[in-house]
Coordinates of C-alpha atoms in Angstrom, one line a residue:
M18 CA 118.7 299.6 211.7
I19 CA 115.7 302.0 210.5
P20 CA 114.6 305.9 210.9
S21 CA 111.0 307.1 209.7
I22 CA 111.0 310.7 210.1
N23 CA 106.7 311.7 210.7
D24 CA 104.4 313.5 208.9
P25 CA 105.4 317.0 211.7
G26 CA 103.0 318.2 214.5
D27 CA 102.1 321.1 216.4
D28 CA 102.1 319.9 220.1
T29 CA 105.0 318.8 222.1
A30 CA 103.5 318.1 225.3
G31 CA 100.9 316.0 223.5
L32 CA 103.9 313.5 221.9
L33 CA 105.7 313.5 225.0
Y34 CA 102.5 312.2 227.0
Y35 CA 102.5 309.4 224.4
L36 CA 105.6 308.4 224.5
Y37 CA 106.5 307.7 228.5
G38 CA 103.0 306.3 228.7
P39 CA 102.0 302.7 228.9
G40 CA 101.5 303.0 225.0
R41 CA 98.6 301.9 222.9
A42 CA 98.8 298.0 223.8
E43 CA 100.7 298.4 226.8
E44 CA 103.8 298.3 224.7
H45 CA 106.1 300.7 226.8
V46 CA 108.4 299.9 228.8
D47 CA 110.9 301.6 231.3
P48 CA 110.4 305.0 229.3
H49 CA 113.5 307.6 230.1
L50 CA 115.6 310.1 228.3
V51 CA 119.0 309.1 226.4
A52 CA 120.3 311.3 225.4
S53 CA 119.3 315.4 223.8
F54 CA 120.0 318.4 222.6
D55 CA 122.0 320.3 226.0
G56 CA 122.7 316.5 228.3
M57 CA 120.8 318.2 230.8
A58 CA 117.5 318.0 230.3
P59 CA 114.8 316.6 233.2
D60 CA 113.7 313.0 232.2
P61 CA 109.9 312.7 233.0
G62 CA 111.0 308.6 233.7
R63 CA 112.4 309.3 236.3
S64 CA 111.4 312.0 238.4
A65 CA 108.9 311.9 240.8
D66 CA 106.6 314.2 239.5
F67 CA 105.4 313.3 235.6
H68 CA 103.8 315.5 234.6
R69 CA 105.4 318.2 235.7
A70 CA 107.8 317.6 234.2
I71 CA 106.7 317.0 231.0
K72 CA 105.1 320.0 230.9
D73 CA 109.5 321.2 232.3
L74 CA 110.9 319.6 229.5
A75 CA 107.7 320.3 226.3
G76 CA 108.3 323.9 227.7
L77 CA 112.8 323.4 227.6
I78 CA 112.0 322.0 223.6
D79 CA 109.9 324.6 222.6
Q80 CA 111.7 327.7 224.0
P81 CA 112.6 329.2 221.0
V82 CA 109.6 328.6 218.7
E83 CA 107.2 330.2 221.6
A84 CA 109.9 333.0 221.7
L85 CA 109.1 334.0 218.3
P86 CA 106.0 336.4 217.8
P87 CA 103.2 334.6 217.3
H88 CA 102.5 335.7 213.4
S89 CA 106.4 333.9 212.7
R90 CA 105.9 330.6 214.1
P91 CA 105.9 327.6 212.1
A92 CA 102.4 326.1 211.9
L93 CA 103.7 321.9 212.5
P94 CA 106.6 323.6 214.6
V95 CA 107.4 320.0 216.2
W96 CA 109.8 317.3 214.2
H97 CA 109.5 313.8 215.5
T98 CA 111.6 310.1 214.1
S99 CA 111.9 307.1 215.4
V100 CA 115.0 305.3 214.5
R101 CA 114.5 301.5 214.8
A102 CA 117.0 298.6 214.7
A103 CA 116.7 295.7 212.3
P104 CA 115.7 292.8 213.5
G105 CA 117.7 290.5 215.0
D106 CA 120.1 292.9 216.0
R107 CA 122.0 292.3 219.9
R108 CA 119.9 294.9 222.6
L109 CA 121.7 298.3 222.4
S110 CA 123.1 300.1 225.6
D111 CA 120.7 303.9 226.7
D112 CA 125.2 305.1 225.5
E113 CA 124.9 303.6 222.4
W114 CA 121.7 305.1 221.9
A115 CA 122.0 308.5 222.6
D116 CA 125.7 308.5 219.8
I117 CA 123.1 307.1 217.2
A118 CA 120.7 310.6 218.4
R119 CA 123.3 312.8 218.2
Q120 CA 124.4 311.2 214.8
V121 CA 120.8 311.7 212.7
V122 CA 120.3 315.5 214.2
A123 CA 123.6 316.4 213.0
A124 CA 122.4 314.5 209.7
T125 CA 119.6 315.3 209.0
G126 CA 119.5 319.1 209.8
I127 CA 117.8 319.8 213.2
D128 CA 121.2 319.8 215.3
P129 CA 124.0 319.9 212.9
G130 CA 126.9 320.8 215.7
D131 CA 130.2 322.4 215.1
G132 CA 129.0 326.1 215.9
E133 CA 125.8 326.1 213.2
P134 CA 122.7 327.2 215.3
G135 CA 120.3 324.2 216.0
C136 CA 117.0 323.1 217.2
R137 CA 116.7 321.7 220.3
W138 CA 115.4 317.9 220.7
A139 CA 115.1 314.9 223.0
A140 CA 115.4 311.1 222.4
V141 CA 113.2 309.0 223.8
R142 CA 114.0 305.0 225.1
H143 CA 110.4 303.6 225.5
A144 CA 111.5 299.3 223.9
D145 CA 115.1 297.5 223.3
D146 CA 114.9 297.8 219.6
H147 CA 114.3 301.6 219.2
I148 CA 114.3 305.5 219.8
H149 CA 112.2 308.0 219.1
I150 CA 114.2 311.6 219.2
V151 CA 111.5 314.8 219.6
A152 CA 112.6 317.9 218.1
T153 CA 110.9 321.5 216.9
L154 CA 111.4 323.5 213.9
V155 CA 112.9 326.5 215.1
C156 CA 116.3 327.1 216.1
E157 CA 117.9 328.6 218.6
D158 CA 118.3 331.6 216.9
G159 CA 114.9 332.4 215.6
S160 CA 115.8 330.5 212.1
R161 CA 114.8 326.9 210.4
P162 CA 116.8 323.8 210.2
D163 CA 118.3 323.1 206.9
D164 CA 116.0 319.8 207.2
F165 CA 115.4 319.4 202.9
R166 CA 115.4 315.4 202.8
S167 CA 116.3 314.6 205.7
G168 CA 114.4 311.5 205.9
M169 CA 117.2 310.2 203.4
R170 CA 119.9 311.9 204.9
A171 CA 118.9 310.1 207.3
Q172 CA 119.0 306.5 205.8
A173 CA 122.6 307.3 204.6
E174 CA 123.5 308.0 208.1
C175 CA 121.4 304.4 209.6
R176 CA 124.2 302.8 206.8
L177 CA 127.1 303.9 208.2
I178 CA 125.6 303.0 212.3
E179 CA 125.6 300.1 211.0
K180 CA 128.8 299.5 209.5
E181 CA 130.6 301.0 212.9
L182 CA 128.1 298.7 215.3
G183 CA 128.4 296.4 213.3
L184 CA 124.1 295.4 212.9
T185 CA 122.3 294.1 209.8
L186 CA 122.9 296.1 206.9
V187 CA 119.6 297.2 205.9
N188 CA 119.0 297.6 201.9
A189 CA 119.1 301.7 201.1
G190 CA 115.1 302.9 200.2
D191 CA 114.5 305.6 197.5
G192 CA 111.7 306.9 198.3
T193 CA 109.3 304.5 195.8
A194 CA 108.5 301.9 198.9
A195 CA 104.9 301.4 200.0
K196 CA 104.2 303.5 202.9
R197 CA 104.3 300.9 205.6
P198 CA 101.4 300.6 208.9
T199 CA 102.2 303.2 211.8
S200 CA 102.4 300.7 215.3
A201 CA 98.4 302.6 216.4
E202 CA 97.4 300.3 213.6
R203 CA 99.4 297.5 214.1
H204 CA 97.9 297.0 217.4
K205 CA 94.6 298.2 216.4
A206 CA 94.5 294.5 214.1
E207 CA 95.6 292.7 217.0
R208 CA 93.4 294.1 218.8
Q209 CA 90.9 293.5 216.5
G210 CA 92.4 289.4 214.8
R211 CA 93.5 290.9 212.2
E212 CA 96.6 289.3 210.7
R213 CA 97.7 292.4 208.8
T214 CA 96.8 295.8 208.6
A215 CA 93.5 297.2 207.3
R216 CA 95.7 299.8 204.8
E217 CA 97.6 296.6 204.0
E218 CA 95.2 294.5 202.5
L219 CA 93.6 297.5 201.2
R220 CA 96.9 297.6 199.2
E221 CA 96.0 294.2 198.4
T222 CA 93.2 294.0 197.0
V223 CA 93.3 297.2 194.8
R224 CA 96.3 296.3 193.4
R225 CA 94.7 292.9 192.4
A226 CA 91.8 295.7 190.9
V227 CA 93.2 296.9 189.4
A228 CA 95.3 293.6 187.6
G229 CA 95.2 294.0 183.6
A230 CA 91.9 296.5 184.2
T231 CA 91.7 299.0 181.7
S232 CA 89.7 302.1 182.4
E233 CA 88.0 303.6 185.8
E234 CA 84.5 302.0 185.1
E235 CA 86.3 298.3 185.3
F236 CA 88.2 300.0 187.7
F237 CA 86.1 301.1 190.3
D238 CA 84.1 298.1 189.8
R239 CA 86.3 295.2 190.3
L240 CA 86.6 297.5 194.0
A241 CA 83.0 296.6 194.8
A242 CA 82.6 294.0 194.0
A243 CA 85.7 292.9 196.6
G244 CA 83.5 294.6 199.3
L245 CA 85.3 297.2 199.7
L246 CA 83.7 301.3 200.4
V247 CA 84.7 303.5 197.8
R248 CA 84.4 307.4 197.7
K249 CA 85.4 309.0 194.8
R250 CA 87.2 312.5 194.7
E251 CA 85.5 315.2 192.0
A252 CA 86.1 318.4 191.2
P253 CA 84.1 321.4 190.9
S254 CA 83.3 320.3 187.5
G255 CA 82.3 316.6 188.0
D256 CA 86.2 315.2 186.7
L257 CA 87.3 312.5 189.1
L258 CA 89.8 314.1 191.2
G259 CA 90.8 310.6 193.0
Y260 CA 89.5 308.0 195.1
K261 CA 89.0 306.9 199.2
V262 CA 89.0 303.1 200.5
A263 CA 88.2 301.4 203.4
L264 CA 87.7 298.1 204.5
T265 CA 83.7 297.6 205.6
D266 CA 85.0 296.2 209.3
D267 CA 87.7 299.2 210.4
R268 CA 85.8 301.7 212.1
N269 CA 87.1 304.6 213.9
E270 CA 85.9 305.9 217.4
D271 CA 82.8 307.2 215.9
N272 CA 82.2 304.3 214.5
K273 CA 82.4 305.3 211.5
P274 CA 84.8 303.8 208.2
V275 CA 89.0 304.5 208.1
Y276 CA 89.3 305.6 204.7
F277 CA 92.8 305.4 202.8
A278 CA 93.1 307.6 199.6
G279 CA 95.2 305.5 197.1
S280 CA 98.3 307.6 197.5
T281 CA 99.0 307.2 201.2
L282 CA 98.4 302.2 200.0
A283 CA 101.3 302.4 197.4
P284 CA 103.3 305.6 195.6
D285 CA 102.2 303.5 191.9
L286 CA 98.6 303.3 193.6
S287 CA 97.4 307.0 193.0
L288 CA 94.8 308.0 190.5
P289 CA 96.7 309.7 187.4
R290 CA 99.3 307.1 188.1
I291 CA 96.5 304.5 187.4
R292 CA 95.9 306.4 184.9
E293 CA 99.2 306.1 182.4
R294 CA 98.1 302.5 182.3
W295 CA 95.0 302.7 180.9
S296 CA 96.4 304.3 177.3
A297 CA 94.7 304.6 174.6
T298 CA 96.6 302.3 172.2
Q299 CA 96.0 299.3 175.1
Q300 CA 92.1 300.5 175.3
D301 CA 91.4 300.1 171.4
A302 CA 93.4 296.9 172.3
A303 CA 90.8 295.6 174.6
G304 CA 87.8 297.4 174.9
P305 CA 86.7 298.3 178.1
D306 CA 84.0 295.7 178.6
D307 CA 84.7 293.7 175.5
R308 CA 85.6 290.5 177.0
A309 CA 84.8 288.7 174.4
S310 CA 88.6 287.7 173.5
A311 CA 89.1 286.6 176.6
P312 CA 90.4 282.9 176.7
S313 CA 88.1 280.4 176.8
G314 CA 89.2 278.6 180.2
P315 CA 91.8 279.5 182.9
A316 CA 94.4 276.8 180.3
R317 CA 94.6 279.1 178.1
A318 CA 94.5 282.3 179.4
R319 CA 97.8 280.5 181.5
R320 CA 99.5 279.5 178.8
R321 CA 98.4 283.0 177.1
A322 CA 101.0 284.7 179.7
A323 CA 103.2 282.1 179.3
A324 CA 103.6 283.1 176.6
A325 CA 104.3 287.0 177.1
A326 CA 106.9 286.4 179.6
W327 CA 108.3 284.7 177.7
Q328 CA 108.9 287.0 175.7
A329 CA 109.1 290.2 178.2
L330 CA 112.4 288.4 179.6
V331 CA 114.4 289.7 176.1
I332 CA 113.1 293.1 176.9
I333 CA 113.9 292.9 180.0
D334 CA 117.9 291.2 179.3
H335 CA 118.4 293.8 176.2
G336 CA 115.8 296.5 175.6
N337 CA 116.1 299.8 177.3
D338 CA 115.7 300.9 181.0
R339 CA 112.6 302.5 180.7
Q340 CA 110.8 299.5 178.6
A341 CA 112.3 297.1 181.5
A342 CA 110.7 298.9 184.3
A343 CA 107.4 298.9 182.2
L344 CA 107.6 295.3 182.2
I345 CA 108.6 294.9 185.1
A346 CA 105.6 297.0 186.6
A347 CA 103.5 294.9 184.7
A348 CA 104.6 291.4 186.1
G349 CA 103.6 292.7 189.2
E350 CA 99.7 292.8 187.8
V351 CA 100.4 289.1 186.5
L352 CA 101.1 288.3 190.3
D353 CA 98.6 289.5 191.7
A354 CA 96.4 288.1 188.2
L355 CA 97.8 284.2 189.5
A356 CA 97.7 284.7 192.8
K357 CA 93.8 285.5 192.5
T358 CA 93.4 283.1 190.3
S359 CA 95.0 279.8 191.1
A360 CA 93.9 276.9 193.5
A361 CA 94.6 276.1 196.9
H362 CA 98.0 273.8 197.3
T363 CA 99.6 277.0 194.6
R364 CA 97.4 280.3 196.1
K365 CA 99.9 280.8 199.3
Q366 CA 102.7 280.2 198.0
L367 CA 101.9 282.7 194.9
R368 CA 100.3 285.7 197.0
E369 CA 103.1 285.7 199.2
A370 CA 105.2 286.2 196.2
A371 CA 102.6 289.1 194.7
R372 CA 103.0 291.2 198.3
A373 CA 107.3 290.7 198.2
F374 CA 107.1 291.4 194.3
E375 CA 105.2 294.5 195.4
R376 CA 108.6 296.2 196.1
A377 CA 110.6 295.3 193.3
S378 CA 107.5 297.2 190.7
R379 CA 108.5 300.5 191.3
S380 CA 111.3 302.4 191.1
H381 CA 112.3 306.1 189.6
V382 CA 112.7 304.9 186.6
Q383 CA 110.5 306.6 184.5
V384 CA 108.5 303.7 182.1
E385 CA 107.6 304.0 179.2
R386 CA 104.2 303.0 178.4
G387 CA 103.1 299.7 175.7
H388 CA 105.7 297.6 175.9
D389 CA 103.5 296.4 179.0
R390 CA 100.8 295.9 176.7
A391 CA 101.5 292.2 176.4
L392 CA 102.1 291.8 179.3
R393 CA 98.6 293.3 181.4
Q394 CA 96.7 291.9 178.5
A395 CA 98.4 288.2 180.0
A396 CA 96.4 289.8 183.5
R397 CA 93.5 290.0 181.9
D398 CA 93.4 287.3 180.4
L399 CA 94.0 285.5 184.0
I400 CA 91.2 287.0 185.4
Y401 CA 88.7 286.5 182.7
G402 CA 90.0 283.2 182.1
G403 CA 88.4 282.8 185.5
P404 CA 89.9 280.2 188.7
A405 CA 92.1 277.5 187.5
L406 CA 91.2 273.4 189.2
G407 CA 94.2 272.4 190.8
R408 CA 95.0 269.4 188.2
G409 CA 94.0 268.7 184.7
E410 CA 94.9 271.3 181.5
D411 CA 95.1 273.7 184.4
G412 CA 97.4 272.6 187.3
A413 CA 99.6 271.8 184.5
T414 CA 99.3 275.3 182.5
T415 CA 99.6 277.0 186.4
A416 CA 103.0 274.8 186.5
M417 CA 103.9 276.1 183.2
V418 CA 103.7 279.5 183.9
I419 CA 105.2 279.8 187.0
D420 CA 107.9 278.1 185.6
M421 CA 108.6 281.1 183.1
V422 CA 107.2 284.1 186.2
A423 CA 109.6 282.2 187.8
F424 CA 111.9 283.4 184.9
M425 CA 110.9 287.0 185.1
V426 CA 110.9 288.3 188.8
I427 CA 114.8 286.5 188.2
A428 CA 115.6 288.9 185.2
A429 CA 113.6 291.8 187.4
A430 CA 115.8 291.3 190.2
H431 CA 119.1 291.5 187.5
W432 CA 117.8 294.7 186.2
H433 CA 117.8 295.1 189.8
G434 CA 120.9 294.4 190.8
K435 CA 122.2 296.2 187.6
K436 CA 121.4 299.3 188.7
N437 CA 121.7 299.3 192.3
H438 CA 118.3 299.0 193.3
A439 CA 118.9 297.4 196.1
Q440 CA 115.3 296.9 197.7
Q441 CA 114.1 296.1 194.7
A442 CA 116.2 293.1 194.2
A443 CA 116.0 291.7 196.8
A444 CA 112.2 291.6 197.3
A445 CA 112.0 290.3 193.6
R446 CA 114.5 287.0 194.9
Q447 CA 112.1 286.5 198.1
A448 CA 108.8 286.0 194.9
A449 CA 111.4 283.9 193.1
E450 CA 111.9 281.8 196.4
H451 CA 108.1 282.0 196.6
L452 CA 107.5 280.7 194.1
R453 CA 109.9 278.1 193.2
A454 CA 107.9 277.0 196.5
A455 CA 104.9 276.9 194.9
Y456 CA 106.4 275.6 191.7
Q457 CA 107.0 272.6 193.2
S458 CA 103.0 272.0 194.3
A459 CA 102.2 273.2 190.8
A460 CA 104.0 270.6 188.8
Q461 CA 104.4 267.5 191.2
H462 CA 101.5 265.6 189.4
P463 CA 102.2 267.1 185.9
M464 CA 105.6 266.2 186.0
A465 CA 104.9 262.1 187.7
V466 CA 102.7 261.9 184.7
L467 CA 105.3 262.0 182.4
R468 CA 107.9 260.2 184.4
H469 CA 106.4 257.6 183.6
R470 CA 106.1 258.4 180.0
G471 CA 109.6 258.6 179.8
R472 CA 110.3 255.3 181.4
R473 CA 107.9 253.9 179.4
L474 CA 109.3 254.7 176.3
S475 CA 111.3 251.4 173.8
Q476 CA 114.9 251.5 174.9
P477 CA 115.6 252.3 171.2
L478 CA 113.5 255.6 171.4
Q479 CA 114.9 256.9 174.6
R480 CA 117.9 256.9 173.4
R481 CA 117.3 258.6 170.2
Q482 CA 115.8 261.3 172.4
A483 CA 119.4 261.1 174.3
D484 CA 120.9 262.2 170.6
H485 CA 118.5 265.1 170.0
L486 CA 119.3 266.5 173.8
R487 CA 123.1 266.0 173.3
Q488 CA 123.1 267.4 169.5
A489 CA 121.1 270.3 170.8
M490 CA 123.2 271.0 174.0
P491 CA 126.5 269.2 174.1
E492 CA 127.4 271.2 177.1
L493 CA 124.5 270.6 179.5
A494 CA 123.3 267.1 177.8
E495 CA 125.4 265.6 180.4
Q496 CA 124.2 266.9 183.1
I497 CA 120.2 266.5 182.3
L498 CA 120.8 263.2 181.2
T499 CA 121.2 262.3 184.8
E500 CA 118.6 265.0 186.0
P501 CA 114.4 263.2 187.7
G502 CA 113.5 265.3 185.4
W503 CA 115.0 263.7 182.2
H504 CA 112.1 261.1 181.9
A505 CA 109.8 263.4 181.3
L506 CA 111.9 265.5 178.9
A507 CA 112.0 262.4 177.4
A508 CA 108.8 261.3 176.6
T509 CA 108.0 265.4 176.0
L510 CA 111.1 265.5 172.5
A511 CA 108.5 262.1 171.3
D512 CA 105.6 264.1 172.1
V513 CA 107.5 266.4 169.6
E514 CA 108.1 264.3 167.3
A515 CA 105.4 263.2 167.8
A516 CA 103.6 266.4 166.6
G517 CA 105.9 266.2 163.7
H518 CA 108.5 269.0 164.7
E519 CA 112.0 268.3 164.5
P520 CA 113.5 268.0 168.3
A521 CA 116.7 269.1 168.3
A522 CA 115.9 272.1 166.5
L523 CA 112.9 273.1 169.1
L524 CA 115.1 272.3 171.7
A525 CA 117.3 275.5 170.7
E526 CA 115.3 277.5 169.6
A527 CA 113.4 276.7 173.5
V528 CA 118.1 277.5 174.9
A529 CA 118.8 280.1 172.7
R530 CA 116.3 282.8 174.1
R531 CA 117.2 282.6 178.0
E532 CA 119.9 281.6 180.0
L533 CA 119.4 277.8 181.8
D534 CA 122.1 278.7 184.9
T535 CA 119.3 280.1 187.3
A536 CA 117.4 276.7 186.8
E537 CA 117.3 274.8 189.4
S538 CA 116.0 271.3 186.9
V539 CA 117.2 272.7 184.1
S540 CA 114.8 269.3 182.4
D541 CA 111.6 270.7 184.4
V542 CA 113.2 274.6 182.4
L543 CA 112.7 272.6 178.7
V544 CA 109.7 270.6 179.3
W545 CA 107.5 274.0 179.8
R546 CA 109.3 275.6 177.2
L547 CA 109.3 272.6 174.7
R548 CA 105.5 271.9 175.5
R549 CA 104.5 275.4 174.8
L550 CA 106.8 275.7 172.0
A551 CA 105.0 273.3 169.9
D552 CA 101.6 274.2 171.5
L553 CA 101.2 270.6 173.1
P554 CA 99.0 270.0 175.9
A555 CA 101.2 270.0 179.5
D556 CA 99.0 267.7 181.1
A557 CA 100.9 264.8 179.2
S558 CA 97.3 261.7 180.7
A559 CA 95.5 263.5 177.8
M560 CA 98.2 262.3 175.0
P561 CA 98.3 259.2 173.4
E562 CA 101.6 257.8 175.0
A563 CA 104.8 257.1 172.1
D564 CA 106.5 254.1 171.6
T565 CA 106.6 251.7 174.8
A566 CA 108.4 248.7 175.9
A567 CA 108.3 246.7 179.0
P568 CA 111.5 246.8 180.2
Q569 CA 114.2 244.3 178.9
S570 CA 116.5 241.8 180.9
A571 CA 119.5 240.9 180.2
G572 CA 119.2 237.5 177.5
R573 CA 115.4 237.9 177.9
P574 CA 113.4 238.4 174.5
K575 CA 111.8 241.2 173.7
R576 CA 108.1 241.3 174.4
P577 CA 105.7 243.1 172.2
S578 CA 104.7 246.5 172.7
T579 CA 101.0 247.1 173.9
G580 CA 101.3 251.0 174.2
R581 CA 101.8 251.5 170.5
S582 CA 99.9 254.7 169.6
T583 CA 97.9 254.4 166.3
R584 CA 98.0 259.0 166.4
P585 CA 99.4 259.4 162.8
R586 CA 102.6 260.8 162.4
K587 CA 102.8 264.1 160.6
P588 CA 105.7 264.3 157.8
R589 CA 108.7 265.9 159.0

């Protein structure tokens, strides 16, 4: 059950006309009163004289306000909230909605009951899944109600109502979520044939513009390059105070662009909050116009991002809360950058992952800047490394970085879970599911190449790699040997050995940094960790094959191998 308390208003009759009217898209069906402060308020939905009944109901609700001297009346006396059932909940009766309305106005201090002064209110139902409650912010005795933090109190009461009525248990909010699109915005998007509202499109575009940016100039250049209209708010001194953005084709009834301030898109997209990411140390590390340090190409950028995610995992797991919060916020920038620069076959799932993780990137834990520098630089590298192809080293390193970022997102879900951040933990888990789907698309070809190479290894070489695995991971070795990805891991271990590394030692290092319990395929995870640690090409098709031999049949002599590598081995 989801309560949504709106900003105060000044026109009770106007609001009632809207609630009892057809709605902006004829979505209001059978509007009628389900409850009121005294149980006897007139119901315009059941009245023969609709307009007269609206005025009577508005006058009844407004009476305590009108009784005050004009100078004592609040400028915005109208309180309004909607209470909506979660998708999939059963259809509630009018009596159940009436009880819900009474519980909500009591919990929020609008009409506390038990002999305490209360405000006048009415609850209107014009759809199966929600009601609207209209009240005035003046009690019967002329005092103001105690409605401090009414939104949080309504949320807490709705959690109790869900349990009482056996409804979906919605994760409690903490005030850090982005503002949801209004009904009017959703209906406008439907009329215009948009999949998402202007607010949602703008929020995503601004998030991507922030990813890895290091200055106001760079940020605003990116907004302009994305095709947004930008208005800057300046103080008389000329100092920049804030900004607003609009889509070029989103217009109001006067054919003027509809602007949204950054703070209304998301709490962390206000200009002061964005500036927090641009500390002096970060600017020294990568100046706004110094892009020479950006990696030469998307593949190198993805390897750097995988390394940064690997380091971030340790801090999220073992650092303090402020450090972890900073890294989780920066992880959102990496996801936005990946979504912007990846190939078509992974782009949709990466965009969904970034959208889901946006909710997980914020909490009330104050971030400690500085520890997020490597991740923010990784996001910057991804942006300036350019769009990745879906094949070759670009495609393979995309699989590598998605695999590592997925572990980072799962670590964020665990951290939020330990802090009882229910909504953020759920969002991170949802993002992880999209990352798994993106990984399957990205890894299909490079892992197929590696599996083919592994199957072609000579039997003695396969046995040697299995021995390395048993030596480094005795508790998981037999499980890994039965996985479809074992041959890919065997080929990688052979490449590690050919590059002059000790396979068992490097395996132990790959395992020591992070648990493998959440991995769907342990062998896949180890492939990418080893190829990154040994600085091997992610696309194995570009490498010479290790010792191979044709499969042997019982009783047949071994045939000479024609695939032996001529690459000299480094001494171990």
